[in-house]
Coordinates of N, CA and C in Angstrom, one line a residue:
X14 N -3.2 23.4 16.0 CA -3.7 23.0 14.7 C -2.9 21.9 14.2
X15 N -1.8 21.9 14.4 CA -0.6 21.0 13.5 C -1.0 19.5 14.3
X16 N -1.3 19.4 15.6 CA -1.6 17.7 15.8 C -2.3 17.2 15.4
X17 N -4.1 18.0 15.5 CA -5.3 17.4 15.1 C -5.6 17.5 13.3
X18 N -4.2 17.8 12.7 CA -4.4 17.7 11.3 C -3.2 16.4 10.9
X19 N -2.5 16.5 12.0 CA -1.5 14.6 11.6 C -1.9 14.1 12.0
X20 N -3.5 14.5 13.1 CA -4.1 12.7 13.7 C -5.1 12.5 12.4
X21 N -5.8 13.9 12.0 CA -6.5 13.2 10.7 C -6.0 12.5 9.4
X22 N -4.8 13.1 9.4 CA -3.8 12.9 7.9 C -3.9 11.4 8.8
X23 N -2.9 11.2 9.7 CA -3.2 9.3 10.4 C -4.2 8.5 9.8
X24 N -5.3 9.3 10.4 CA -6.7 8.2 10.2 C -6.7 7.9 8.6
X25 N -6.9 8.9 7.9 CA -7.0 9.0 6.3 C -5.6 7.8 5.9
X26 N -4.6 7.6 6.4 CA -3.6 6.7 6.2 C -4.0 5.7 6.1
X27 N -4.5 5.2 7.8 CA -4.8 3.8 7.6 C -5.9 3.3 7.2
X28 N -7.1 4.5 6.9 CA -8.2 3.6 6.2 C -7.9 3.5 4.8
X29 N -6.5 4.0 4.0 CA -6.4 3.7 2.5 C -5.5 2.8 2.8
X30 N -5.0 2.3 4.0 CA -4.2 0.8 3.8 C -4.7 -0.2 4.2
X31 N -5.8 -0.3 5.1 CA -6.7 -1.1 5.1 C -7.4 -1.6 3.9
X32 N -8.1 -0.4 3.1 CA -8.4 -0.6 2.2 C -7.7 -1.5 1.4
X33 N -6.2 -1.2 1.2 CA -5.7 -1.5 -0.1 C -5.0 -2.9 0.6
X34 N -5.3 -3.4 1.9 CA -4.5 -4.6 2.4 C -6.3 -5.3 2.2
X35 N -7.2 -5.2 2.7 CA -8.3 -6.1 2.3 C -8.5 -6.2 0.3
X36 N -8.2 -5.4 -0.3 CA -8.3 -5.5 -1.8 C -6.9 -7.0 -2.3
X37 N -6.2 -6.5 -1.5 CA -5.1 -7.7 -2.0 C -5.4 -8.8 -1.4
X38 N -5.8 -9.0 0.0 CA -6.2 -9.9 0.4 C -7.0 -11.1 0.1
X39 N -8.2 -10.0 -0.6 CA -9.3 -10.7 -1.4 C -9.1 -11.3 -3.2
X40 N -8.1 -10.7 -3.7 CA -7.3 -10.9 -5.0 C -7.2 -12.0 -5.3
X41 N -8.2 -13.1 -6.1 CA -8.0 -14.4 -6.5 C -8.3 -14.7 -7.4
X42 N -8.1 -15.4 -8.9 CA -8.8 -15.6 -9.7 C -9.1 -17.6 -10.3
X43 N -9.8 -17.7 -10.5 CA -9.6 -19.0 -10.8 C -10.0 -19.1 -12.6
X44 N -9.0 -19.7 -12.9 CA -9.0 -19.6 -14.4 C -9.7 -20.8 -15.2
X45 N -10.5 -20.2 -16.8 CA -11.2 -21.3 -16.9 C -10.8 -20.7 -18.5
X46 N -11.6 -19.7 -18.8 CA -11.2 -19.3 -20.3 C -10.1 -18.7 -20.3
X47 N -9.8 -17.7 -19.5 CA -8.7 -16.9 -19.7 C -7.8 -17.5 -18.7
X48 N -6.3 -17.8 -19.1 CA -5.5 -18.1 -18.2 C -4.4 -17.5 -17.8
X49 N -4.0 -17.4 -16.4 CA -2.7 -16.9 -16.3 C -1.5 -17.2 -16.6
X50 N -1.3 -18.9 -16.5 CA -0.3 -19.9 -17.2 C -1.5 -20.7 -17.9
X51 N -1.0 -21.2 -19.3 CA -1.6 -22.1 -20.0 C -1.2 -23.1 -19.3
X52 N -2.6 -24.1 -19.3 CA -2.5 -25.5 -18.4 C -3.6 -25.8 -18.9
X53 N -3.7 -27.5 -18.5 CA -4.8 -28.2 -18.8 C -6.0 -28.0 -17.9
X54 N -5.2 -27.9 -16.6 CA -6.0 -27.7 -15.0 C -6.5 -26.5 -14.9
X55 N -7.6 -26.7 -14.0 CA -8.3 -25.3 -13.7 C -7.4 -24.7 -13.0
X56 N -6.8 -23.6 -12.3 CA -6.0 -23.0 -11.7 C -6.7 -22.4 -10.8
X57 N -5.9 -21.7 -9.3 CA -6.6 -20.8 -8.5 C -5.4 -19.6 -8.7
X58 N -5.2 -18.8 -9.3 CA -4.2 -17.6 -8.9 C -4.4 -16.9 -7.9
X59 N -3.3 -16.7 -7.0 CA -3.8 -15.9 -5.6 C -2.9 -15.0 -5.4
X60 N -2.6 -14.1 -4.7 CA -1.7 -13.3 -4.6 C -0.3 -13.7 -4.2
X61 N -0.2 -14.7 -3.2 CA 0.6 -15.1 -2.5 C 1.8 -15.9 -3.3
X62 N 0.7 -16.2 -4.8 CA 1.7 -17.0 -6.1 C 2.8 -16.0 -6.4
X63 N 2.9 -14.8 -6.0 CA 4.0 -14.1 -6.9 C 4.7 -13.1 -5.8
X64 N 6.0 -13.1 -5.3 CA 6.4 -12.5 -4.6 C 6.8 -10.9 -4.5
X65 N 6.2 -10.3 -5.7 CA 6.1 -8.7 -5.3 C 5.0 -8.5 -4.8
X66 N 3.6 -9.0 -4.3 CA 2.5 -9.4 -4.0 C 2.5 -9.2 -2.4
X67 N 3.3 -10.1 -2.2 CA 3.9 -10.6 -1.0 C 4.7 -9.4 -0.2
X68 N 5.6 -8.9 -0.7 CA 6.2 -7.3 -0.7 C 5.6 -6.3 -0.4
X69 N 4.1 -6.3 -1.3 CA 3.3 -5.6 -1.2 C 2.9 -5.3 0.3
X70 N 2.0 -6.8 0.5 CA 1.5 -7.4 2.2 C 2.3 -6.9 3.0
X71 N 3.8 -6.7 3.1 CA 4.7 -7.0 4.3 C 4.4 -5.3 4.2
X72 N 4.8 -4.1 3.1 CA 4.8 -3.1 3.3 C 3.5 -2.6 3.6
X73 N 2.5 -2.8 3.5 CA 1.3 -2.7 3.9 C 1.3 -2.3 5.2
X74 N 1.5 -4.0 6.0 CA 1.6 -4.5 7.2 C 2.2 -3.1 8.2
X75 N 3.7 -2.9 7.7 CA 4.5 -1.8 8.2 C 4.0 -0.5 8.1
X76 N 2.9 -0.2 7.2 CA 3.0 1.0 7.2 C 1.3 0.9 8.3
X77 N 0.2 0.4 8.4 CA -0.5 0.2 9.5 C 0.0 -0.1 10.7
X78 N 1.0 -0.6 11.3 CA 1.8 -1.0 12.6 C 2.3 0.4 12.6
X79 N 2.8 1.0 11.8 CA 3.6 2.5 12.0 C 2.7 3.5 12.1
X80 N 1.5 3.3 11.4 CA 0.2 4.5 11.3 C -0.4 4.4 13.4
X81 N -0.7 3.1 13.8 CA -1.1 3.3 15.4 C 0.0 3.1 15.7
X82 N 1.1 3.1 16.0 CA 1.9 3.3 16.5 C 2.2 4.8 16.9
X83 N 2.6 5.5 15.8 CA 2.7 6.6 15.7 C 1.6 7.6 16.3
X84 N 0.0 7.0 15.8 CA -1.0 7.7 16.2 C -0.9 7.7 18.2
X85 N -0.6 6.6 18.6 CA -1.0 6.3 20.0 C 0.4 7.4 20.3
X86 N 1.3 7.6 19.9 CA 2.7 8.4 20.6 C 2.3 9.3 20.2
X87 N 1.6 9.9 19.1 CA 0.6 11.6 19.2 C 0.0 11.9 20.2
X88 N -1.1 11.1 20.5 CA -2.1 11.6 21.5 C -1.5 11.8 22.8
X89 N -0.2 10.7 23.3 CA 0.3 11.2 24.4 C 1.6 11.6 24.4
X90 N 2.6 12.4 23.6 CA 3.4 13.1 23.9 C 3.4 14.1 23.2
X91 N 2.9 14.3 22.0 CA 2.8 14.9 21.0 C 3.5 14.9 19.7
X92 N 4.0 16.1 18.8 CA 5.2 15.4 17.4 C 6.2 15.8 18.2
X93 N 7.1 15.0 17.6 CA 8.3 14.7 17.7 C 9.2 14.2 16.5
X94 N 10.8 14.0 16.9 CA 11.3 14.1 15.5 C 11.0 12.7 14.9
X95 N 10.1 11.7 16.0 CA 10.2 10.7 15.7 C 8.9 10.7 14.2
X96 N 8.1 11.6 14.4 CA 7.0 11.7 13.4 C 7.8 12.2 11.9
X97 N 9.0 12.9 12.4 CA 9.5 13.7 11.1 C 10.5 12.8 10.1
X98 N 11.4 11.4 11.3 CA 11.7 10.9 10.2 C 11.2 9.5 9.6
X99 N 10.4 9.4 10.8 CA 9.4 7.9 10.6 C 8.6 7.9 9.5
X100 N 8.2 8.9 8.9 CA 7.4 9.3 8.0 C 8.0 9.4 6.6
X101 N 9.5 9.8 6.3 CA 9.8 9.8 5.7 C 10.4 8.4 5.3
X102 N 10.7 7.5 6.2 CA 10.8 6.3 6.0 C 9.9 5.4 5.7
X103 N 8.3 5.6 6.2 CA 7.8 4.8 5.5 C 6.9 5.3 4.3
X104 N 7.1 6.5 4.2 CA 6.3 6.7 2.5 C 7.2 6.6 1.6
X105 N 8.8 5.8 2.1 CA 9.7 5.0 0.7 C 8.7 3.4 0.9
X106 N 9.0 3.1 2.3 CA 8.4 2.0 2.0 C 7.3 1.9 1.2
X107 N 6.4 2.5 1.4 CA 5.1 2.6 0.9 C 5.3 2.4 -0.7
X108 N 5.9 3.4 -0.9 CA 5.6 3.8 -2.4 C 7.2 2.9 -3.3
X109 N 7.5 2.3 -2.2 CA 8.3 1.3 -3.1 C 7.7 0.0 -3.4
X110 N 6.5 0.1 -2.6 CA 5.7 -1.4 -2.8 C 4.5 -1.6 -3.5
X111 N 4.2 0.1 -3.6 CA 3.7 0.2 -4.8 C 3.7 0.5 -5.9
X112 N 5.1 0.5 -6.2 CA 6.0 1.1 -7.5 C 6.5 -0.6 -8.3
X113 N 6.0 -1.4 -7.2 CA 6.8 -2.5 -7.3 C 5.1 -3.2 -7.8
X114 N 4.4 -2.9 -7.1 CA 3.4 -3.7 -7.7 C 2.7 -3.4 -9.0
X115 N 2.7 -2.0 -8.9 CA 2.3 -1.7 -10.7 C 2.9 -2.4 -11.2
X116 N 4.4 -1.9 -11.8 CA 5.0 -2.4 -12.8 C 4.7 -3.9 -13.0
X117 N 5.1 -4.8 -12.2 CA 5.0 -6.2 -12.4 C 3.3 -6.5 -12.6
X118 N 2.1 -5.9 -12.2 CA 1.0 -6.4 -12.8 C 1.0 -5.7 -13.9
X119 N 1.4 -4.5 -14.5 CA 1.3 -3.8 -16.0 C 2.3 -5.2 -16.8
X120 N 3.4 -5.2 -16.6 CA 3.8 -6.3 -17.4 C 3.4 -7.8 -17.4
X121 N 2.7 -8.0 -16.4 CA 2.4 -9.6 -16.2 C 0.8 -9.7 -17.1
X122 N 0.2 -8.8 -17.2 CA -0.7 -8.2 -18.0 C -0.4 -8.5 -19.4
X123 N 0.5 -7.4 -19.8 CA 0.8 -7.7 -20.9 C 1.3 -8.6 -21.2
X124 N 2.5 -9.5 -20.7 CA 2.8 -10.3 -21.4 C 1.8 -12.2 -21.3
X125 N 1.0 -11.9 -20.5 CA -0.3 -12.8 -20.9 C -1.2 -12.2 -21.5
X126 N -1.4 -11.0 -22.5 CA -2.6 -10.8 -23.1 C -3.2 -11.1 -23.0
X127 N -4.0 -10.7 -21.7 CA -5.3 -11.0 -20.8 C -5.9 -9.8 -20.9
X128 N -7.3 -10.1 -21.0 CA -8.2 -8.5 -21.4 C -8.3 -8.3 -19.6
X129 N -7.9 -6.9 -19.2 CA -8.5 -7.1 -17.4 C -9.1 -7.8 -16.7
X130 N -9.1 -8.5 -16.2 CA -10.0 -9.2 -14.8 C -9.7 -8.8 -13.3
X131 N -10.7 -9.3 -13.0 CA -10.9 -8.8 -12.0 C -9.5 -8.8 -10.4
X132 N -9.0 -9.7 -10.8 CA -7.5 -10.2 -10.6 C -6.5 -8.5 -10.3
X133 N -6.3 -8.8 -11.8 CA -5.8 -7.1 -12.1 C -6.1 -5.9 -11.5
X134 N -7.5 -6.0 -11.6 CA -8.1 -4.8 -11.2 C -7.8 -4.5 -9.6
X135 N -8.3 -5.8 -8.7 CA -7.8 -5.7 -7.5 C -6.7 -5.0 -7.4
X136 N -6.0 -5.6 -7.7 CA -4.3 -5.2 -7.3 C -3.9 -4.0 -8.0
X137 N -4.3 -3.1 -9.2 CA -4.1 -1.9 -9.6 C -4.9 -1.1 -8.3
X138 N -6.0 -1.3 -7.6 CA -6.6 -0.5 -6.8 C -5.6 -0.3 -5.6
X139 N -5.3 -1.8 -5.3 CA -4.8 -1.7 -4.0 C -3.5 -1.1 -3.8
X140 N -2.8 -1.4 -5.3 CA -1.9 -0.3 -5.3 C -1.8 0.7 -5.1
X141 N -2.8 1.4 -6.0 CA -3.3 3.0 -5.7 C -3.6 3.5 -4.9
X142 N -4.6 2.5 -3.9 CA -4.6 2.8 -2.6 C -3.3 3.3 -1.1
X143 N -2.2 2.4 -1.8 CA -1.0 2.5 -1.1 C -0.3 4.1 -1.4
X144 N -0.5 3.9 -3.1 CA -0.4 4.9 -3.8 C -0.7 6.7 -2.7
X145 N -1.9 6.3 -2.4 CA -2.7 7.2 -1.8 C -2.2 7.4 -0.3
X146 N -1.9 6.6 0.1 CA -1.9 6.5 1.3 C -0.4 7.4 1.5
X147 N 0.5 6.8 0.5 CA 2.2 7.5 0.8 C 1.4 9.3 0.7
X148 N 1.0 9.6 -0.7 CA 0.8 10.9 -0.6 C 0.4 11.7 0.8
X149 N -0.5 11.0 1.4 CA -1.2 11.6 3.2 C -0.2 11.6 4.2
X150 N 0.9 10.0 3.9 CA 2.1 10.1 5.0 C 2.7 11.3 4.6
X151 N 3.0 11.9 3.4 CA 4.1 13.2 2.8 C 3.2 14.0 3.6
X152 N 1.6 14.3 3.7 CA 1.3 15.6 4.6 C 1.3 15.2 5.6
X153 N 1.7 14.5 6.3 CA 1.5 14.2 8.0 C 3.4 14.8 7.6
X154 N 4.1 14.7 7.0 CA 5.3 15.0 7.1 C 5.9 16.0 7.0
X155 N 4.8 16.8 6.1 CA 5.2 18.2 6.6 C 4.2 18.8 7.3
X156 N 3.1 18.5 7.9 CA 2.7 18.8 9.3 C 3.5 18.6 10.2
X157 N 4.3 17.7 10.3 CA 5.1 17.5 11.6 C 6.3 18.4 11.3
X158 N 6.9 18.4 10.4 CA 8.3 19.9 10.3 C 7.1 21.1 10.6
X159 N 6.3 21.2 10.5 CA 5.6 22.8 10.5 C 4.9 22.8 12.1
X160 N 4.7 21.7 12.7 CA 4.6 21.5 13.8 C 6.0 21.8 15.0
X161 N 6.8 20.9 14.5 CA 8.0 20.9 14.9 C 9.1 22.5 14.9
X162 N 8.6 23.1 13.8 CA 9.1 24.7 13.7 C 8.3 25.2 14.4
X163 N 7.2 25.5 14.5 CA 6.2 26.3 16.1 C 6.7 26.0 16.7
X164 N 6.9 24.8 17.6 CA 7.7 24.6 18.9 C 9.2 24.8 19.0
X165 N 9.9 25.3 18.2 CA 11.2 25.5 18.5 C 11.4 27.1 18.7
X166 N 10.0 27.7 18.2 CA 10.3 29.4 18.4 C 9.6 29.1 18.8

């Protein structure tokens, strides 16, 4: 029971990082009435403009490279401790890059008194998606301690 519920908890992983890596991905705004910096010029805001953004991407990146990674060392050796502490290492990453992106779009928000756009919105989802995703790595992690305790008795 305990593998074919961390390969599902897996799958459920990477399709809420995918998700939440194509939502940032696609995150651009071009400003006309509402602006992000006052300027004369039209602007393109893109994700790439602000480096917790970017933080975000890299931890993203890591936690998909670690989700098949991890999945492909299930199917052929099975858990191991490498599931027990890999997991707990990346649902900090995870949830530090989404702790990181809230705050800075809650305040960057606010301090341009910008009514939501679509901008925003992306990047609250994609967060939450990350959001989402650490919560599934925490049950693949204790699948794998509860996995890991069957096989030692």
């Amino acid at each position: 029971m305990g593998k074919s519920v961390i390969l599902v908890v897996r799958l459920v992983v990477l399709i809420c990082l995918v998700g939440s890596l194509i939502l940032l991905l696609t995150s651009s705004q071009y400003s006309d009435t509402q602006r992000l910096f006052y300027s004369d010029d039209e602007l393109q805001t893109k994700f790439t403009d602000f480096r917790v953004y970017v933080y975000m991407l890299v931890c993203i990146g890591v936690g998909i490279g670690y989700n098949l990674f991890q999945t492909i060392l299930s199917l052929s050796i099975g858990v191991s401790l490498l599931d027990l502490f890999g997991d707990m290492i990346i649902a900090n990453i995870l949830v530090s890059g989404a702790a990181a992106t809230f705050g800075f779009t809650l305040e960057l928000s606010r301090s341009t008194e910008l009514e939501p756009t679509s901008f925003f919105n992306k990047i609250f989802i994609s967060a939450g998606l990350s959001l989402l995703a650490t919560l599934f790595t925490l049950t693949s992690l204790i699948s794998s301690h509860v996995a890991l305790k069957d096989i030692s008795h």
